[in-house]
GROMACS .gro file of C-alpha atoms in nm:
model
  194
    1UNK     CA    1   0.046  -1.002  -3.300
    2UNK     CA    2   0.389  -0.904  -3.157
    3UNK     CA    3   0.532  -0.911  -2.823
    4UNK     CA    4   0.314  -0.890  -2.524
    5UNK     CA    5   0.363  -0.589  -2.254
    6UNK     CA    6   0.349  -0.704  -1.920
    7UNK     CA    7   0.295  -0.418  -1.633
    8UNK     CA    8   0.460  -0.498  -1.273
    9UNK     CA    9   0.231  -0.301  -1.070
   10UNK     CA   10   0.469  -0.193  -0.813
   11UNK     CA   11   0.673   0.100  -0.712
   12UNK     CA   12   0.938  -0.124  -0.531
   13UNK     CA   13   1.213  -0.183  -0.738
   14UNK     CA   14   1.345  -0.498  -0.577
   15UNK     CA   15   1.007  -0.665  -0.595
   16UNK     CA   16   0.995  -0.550  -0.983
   17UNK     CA   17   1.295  -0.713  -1.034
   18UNK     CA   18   1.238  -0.996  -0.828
   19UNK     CA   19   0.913  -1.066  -1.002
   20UNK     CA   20   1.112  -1.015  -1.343
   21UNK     CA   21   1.348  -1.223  -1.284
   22UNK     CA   22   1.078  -1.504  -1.254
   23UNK     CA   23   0.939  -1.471  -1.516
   24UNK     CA   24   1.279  -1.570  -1.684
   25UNK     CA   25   1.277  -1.703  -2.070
   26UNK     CA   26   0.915  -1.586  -2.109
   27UNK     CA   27   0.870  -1.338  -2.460
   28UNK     CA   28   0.747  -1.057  -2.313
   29UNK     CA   29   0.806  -0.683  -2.231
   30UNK     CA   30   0.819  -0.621  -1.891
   31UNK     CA   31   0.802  -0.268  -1.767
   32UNK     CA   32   0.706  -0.118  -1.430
   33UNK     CA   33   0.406   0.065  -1.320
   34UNK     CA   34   0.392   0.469  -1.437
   35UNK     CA   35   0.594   0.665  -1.106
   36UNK     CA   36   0.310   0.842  -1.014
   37UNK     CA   37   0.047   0.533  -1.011
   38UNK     CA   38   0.003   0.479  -0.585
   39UNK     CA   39  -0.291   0.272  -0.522
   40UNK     CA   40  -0.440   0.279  -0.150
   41UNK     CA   41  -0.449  -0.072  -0.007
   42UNK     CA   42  -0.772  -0.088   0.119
   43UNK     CA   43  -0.841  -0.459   0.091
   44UNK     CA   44  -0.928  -0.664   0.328
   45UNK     CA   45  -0.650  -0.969   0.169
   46UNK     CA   46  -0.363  -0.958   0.013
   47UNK     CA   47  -0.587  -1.134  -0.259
   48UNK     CA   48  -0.789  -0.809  -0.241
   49UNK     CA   49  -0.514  -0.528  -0.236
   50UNK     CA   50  -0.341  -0.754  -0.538
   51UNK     CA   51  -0.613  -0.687  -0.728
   52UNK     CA   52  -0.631  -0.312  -0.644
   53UNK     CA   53  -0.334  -0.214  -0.766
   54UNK     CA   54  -0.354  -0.462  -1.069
   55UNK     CA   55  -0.654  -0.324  -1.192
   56UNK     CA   56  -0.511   0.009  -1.152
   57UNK     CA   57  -0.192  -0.072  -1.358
   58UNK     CA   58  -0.381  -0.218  -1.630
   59UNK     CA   59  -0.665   0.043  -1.672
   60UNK     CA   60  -0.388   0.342  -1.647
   61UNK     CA   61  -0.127   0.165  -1.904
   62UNK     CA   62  -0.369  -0.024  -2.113
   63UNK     CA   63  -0.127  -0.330  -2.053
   64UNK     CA   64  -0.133  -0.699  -1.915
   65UNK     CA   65  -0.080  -0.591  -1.561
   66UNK     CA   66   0.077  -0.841  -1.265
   67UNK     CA   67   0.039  -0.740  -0.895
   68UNK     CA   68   0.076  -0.903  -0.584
   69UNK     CA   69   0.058  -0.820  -0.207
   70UNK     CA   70   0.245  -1.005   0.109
   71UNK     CA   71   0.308  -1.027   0.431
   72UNK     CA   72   0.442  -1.150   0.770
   73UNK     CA   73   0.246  -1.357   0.949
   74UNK     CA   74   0.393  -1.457   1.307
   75UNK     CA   75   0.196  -1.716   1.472
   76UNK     CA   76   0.278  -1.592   1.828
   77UNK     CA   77   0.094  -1.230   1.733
   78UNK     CA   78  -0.205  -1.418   1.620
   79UNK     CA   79  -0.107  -1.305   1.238
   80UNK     CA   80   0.002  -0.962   1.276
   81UNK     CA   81   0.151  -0.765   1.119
   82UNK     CA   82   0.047  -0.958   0.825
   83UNK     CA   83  -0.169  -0.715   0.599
   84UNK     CA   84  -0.014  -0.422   0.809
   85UNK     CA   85   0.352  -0.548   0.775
   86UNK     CA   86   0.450  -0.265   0.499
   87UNK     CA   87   0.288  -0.014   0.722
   88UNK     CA   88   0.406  -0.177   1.072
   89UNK     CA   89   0.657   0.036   1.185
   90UNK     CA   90   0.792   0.379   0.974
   91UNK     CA   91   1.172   0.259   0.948
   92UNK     CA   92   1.283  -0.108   0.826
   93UNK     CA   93   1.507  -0.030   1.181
   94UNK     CA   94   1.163   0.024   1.389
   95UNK     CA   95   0.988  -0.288   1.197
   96UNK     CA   96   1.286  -0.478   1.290
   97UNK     CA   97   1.255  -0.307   1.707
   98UNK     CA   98   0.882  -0.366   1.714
   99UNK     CA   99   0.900  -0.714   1.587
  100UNK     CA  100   1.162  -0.824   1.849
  101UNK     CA  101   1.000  -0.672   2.121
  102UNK     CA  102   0.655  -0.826   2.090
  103UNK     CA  103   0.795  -1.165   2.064
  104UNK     CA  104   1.120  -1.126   2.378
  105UNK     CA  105   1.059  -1.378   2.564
  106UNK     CA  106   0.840  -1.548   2.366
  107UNK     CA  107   0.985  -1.945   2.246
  108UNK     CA  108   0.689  -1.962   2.008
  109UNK     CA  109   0.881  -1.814   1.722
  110UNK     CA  110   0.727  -1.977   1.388
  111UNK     CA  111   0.547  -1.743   1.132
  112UNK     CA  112   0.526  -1.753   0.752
  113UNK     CA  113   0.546  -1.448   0.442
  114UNK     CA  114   0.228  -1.500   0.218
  115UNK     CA  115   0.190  -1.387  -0.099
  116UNK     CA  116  -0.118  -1.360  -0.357
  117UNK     CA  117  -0.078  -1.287  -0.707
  118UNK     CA  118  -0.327  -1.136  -0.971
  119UNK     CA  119  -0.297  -1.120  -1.323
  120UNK     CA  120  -0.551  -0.871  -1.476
  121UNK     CA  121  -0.638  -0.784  -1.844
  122UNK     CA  122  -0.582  -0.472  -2.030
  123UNK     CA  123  -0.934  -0.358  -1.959
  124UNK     CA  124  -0.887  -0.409  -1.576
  125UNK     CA  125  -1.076  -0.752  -1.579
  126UNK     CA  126  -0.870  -0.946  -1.312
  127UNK     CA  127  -0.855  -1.266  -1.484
  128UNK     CA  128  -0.556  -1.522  -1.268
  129UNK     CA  129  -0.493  -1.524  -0.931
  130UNK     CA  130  -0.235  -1.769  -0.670
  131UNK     CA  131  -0.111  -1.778  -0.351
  132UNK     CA  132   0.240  -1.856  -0.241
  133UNK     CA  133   0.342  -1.913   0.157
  134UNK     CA  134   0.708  -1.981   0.273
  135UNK     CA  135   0.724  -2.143   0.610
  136UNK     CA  136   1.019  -2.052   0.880
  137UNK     CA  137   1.075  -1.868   1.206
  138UNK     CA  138   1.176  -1.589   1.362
  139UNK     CA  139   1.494  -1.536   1.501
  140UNK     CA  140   1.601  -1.366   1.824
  141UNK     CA  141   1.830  -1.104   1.622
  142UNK     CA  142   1.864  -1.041   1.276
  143UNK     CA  143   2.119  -1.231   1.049
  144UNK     CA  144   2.246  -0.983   0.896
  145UNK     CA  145   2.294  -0.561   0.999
  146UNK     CA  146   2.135  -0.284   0.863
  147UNK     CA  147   1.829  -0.470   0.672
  148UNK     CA  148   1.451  -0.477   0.730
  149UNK     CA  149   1.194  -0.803   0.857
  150UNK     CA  150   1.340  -1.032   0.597
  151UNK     CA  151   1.662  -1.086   0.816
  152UNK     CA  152   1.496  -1.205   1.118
  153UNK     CA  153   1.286  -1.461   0.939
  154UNK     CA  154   1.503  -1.828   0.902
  155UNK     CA  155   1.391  -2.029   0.594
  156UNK     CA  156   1.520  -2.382   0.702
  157UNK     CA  157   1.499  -2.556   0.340
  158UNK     CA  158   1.794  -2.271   0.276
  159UNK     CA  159   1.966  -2.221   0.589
  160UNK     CA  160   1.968  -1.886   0.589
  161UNK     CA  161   1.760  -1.587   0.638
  162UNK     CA  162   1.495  -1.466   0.385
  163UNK     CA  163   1.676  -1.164   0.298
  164UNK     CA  164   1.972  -1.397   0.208
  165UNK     CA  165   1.822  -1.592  -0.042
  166UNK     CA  166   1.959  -1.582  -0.387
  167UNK     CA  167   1.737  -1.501  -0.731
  168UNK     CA  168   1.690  -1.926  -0.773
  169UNK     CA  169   1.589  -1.984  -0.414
  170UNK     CA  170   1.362  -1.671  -0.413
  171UNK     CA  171   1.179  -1.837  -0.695
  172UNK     CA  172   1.164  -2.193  -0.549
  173UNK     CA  173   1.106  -2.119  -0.187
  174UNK     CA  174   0.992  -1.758  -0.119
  175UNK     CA  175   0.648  -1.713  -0.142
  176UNK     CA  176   0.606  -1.460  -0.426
  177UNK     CA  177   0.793  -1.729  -0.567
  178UNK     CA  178   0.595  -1.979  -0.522
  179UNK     CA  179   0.277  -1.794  -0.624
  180UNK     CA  180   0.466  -1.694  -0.965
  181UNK     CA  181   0.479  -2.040  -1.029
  182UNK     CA  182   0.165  -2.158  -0.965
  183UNK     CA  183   0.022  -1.882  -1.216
  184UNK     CA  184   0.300  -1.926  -1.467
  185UNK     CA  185   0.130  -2.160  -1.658
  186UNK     CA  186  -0.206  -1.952  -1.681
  187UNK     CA  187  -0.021  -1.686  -1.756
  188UNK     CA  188   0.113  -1.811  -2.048
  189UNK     CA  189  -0.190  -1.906  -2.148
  190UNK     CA  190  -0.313  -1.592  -2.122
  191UNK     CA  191  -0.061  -1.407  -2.304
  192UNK     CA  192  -0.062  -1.625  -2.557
  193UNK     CA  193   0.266  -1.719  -2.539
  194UNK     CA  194   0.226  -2.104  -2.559
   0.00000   0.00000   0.00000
């Protein structure tokens, strides 16, 4: 049996690389989802929309296929945008508008990114799934110019922004991170690669 092919069913190339990166030391192939995959998230979870485009990845490449879906979820806007945070503005300038307008005045500032992960089978069976949430709050103006949600959001453990954390403390604190982890060992397991 050789090498194992891992699909990263995404078309974002930071989270492809993020979630590459994770995976570190592990004997596998890694290669991104085919360009013209684009799987509607109609879920009603990240859980849900995770294994959407998972399934998708897998049955299209014939591969081991990883997927997740996050979000924002601000406490003060009852959760929002959370599922809708990708779609929650057109611009990562208007995400970054809307976001600081709704909360203004507003000293209730705590909200978390969530993450779930899904691990599906070459035949589209999803087979692993985790979750990963990274606590923090919302600042009154970004840390950083010209960026998207991820500068406005403080991760104390770091002291810095979420858009500022580096490749070691995206994997320890963020929350893809953190679900990567938690389904690392499964994973393995899975792949054979114990």
């Amino acid at each position: 049996m050789g090498v194992p092919v891992l699909t990263i069913a995404s078309g974002n190339h930071l989270k492809v690389r993020e979630i590459e990166h994770m995976l570190g030391p592990l004997e596998v192939v890694v290669q991104r989802q085919p360009p013209d995959l684009d799987v509607e998230e109609t879920g009603q979870s990240y859980l849900e929309n995770a294994r959407l485009k998972a399934e998708a990845a897998a049955l299209r490449t014939g591969t081991w296929s990883l997927a997740d879906d996050s979000g924002l979820e601000v406490d003060a806007l009852s959760g929002a945008p959370g599922l809708y945070t990708a779609r929650f503005a057109s611009s990562d300038a208007e995400k970054l508008d809307k976001l600081i307008a709704a909360l203004l005045n507003d000293p209730y500032r705590t909200a978390c990114f969530r993450s779930a992960m899904v691990l599906c089978a070459p035949d589209g069976t999803c087979v692993e799934d985790s979750e990963g949430v990274c606590w923090g709050e919302l600042l009154n103006t970004p840390a950083y110019p010209n960026a998207g949600i991820e500068s406005l959001f403080w991760v104390r453990e770091a002291r810095c922004s979420y858009g500022e954390l580096n490749d070691v403390q995206l994997a320890r604190l963020g929350s893809r991170g953190k679900a990567a982890r938690d389904l690392a060992p499964r994973l393995r397991r899975r792949l054979g690669l114990d």
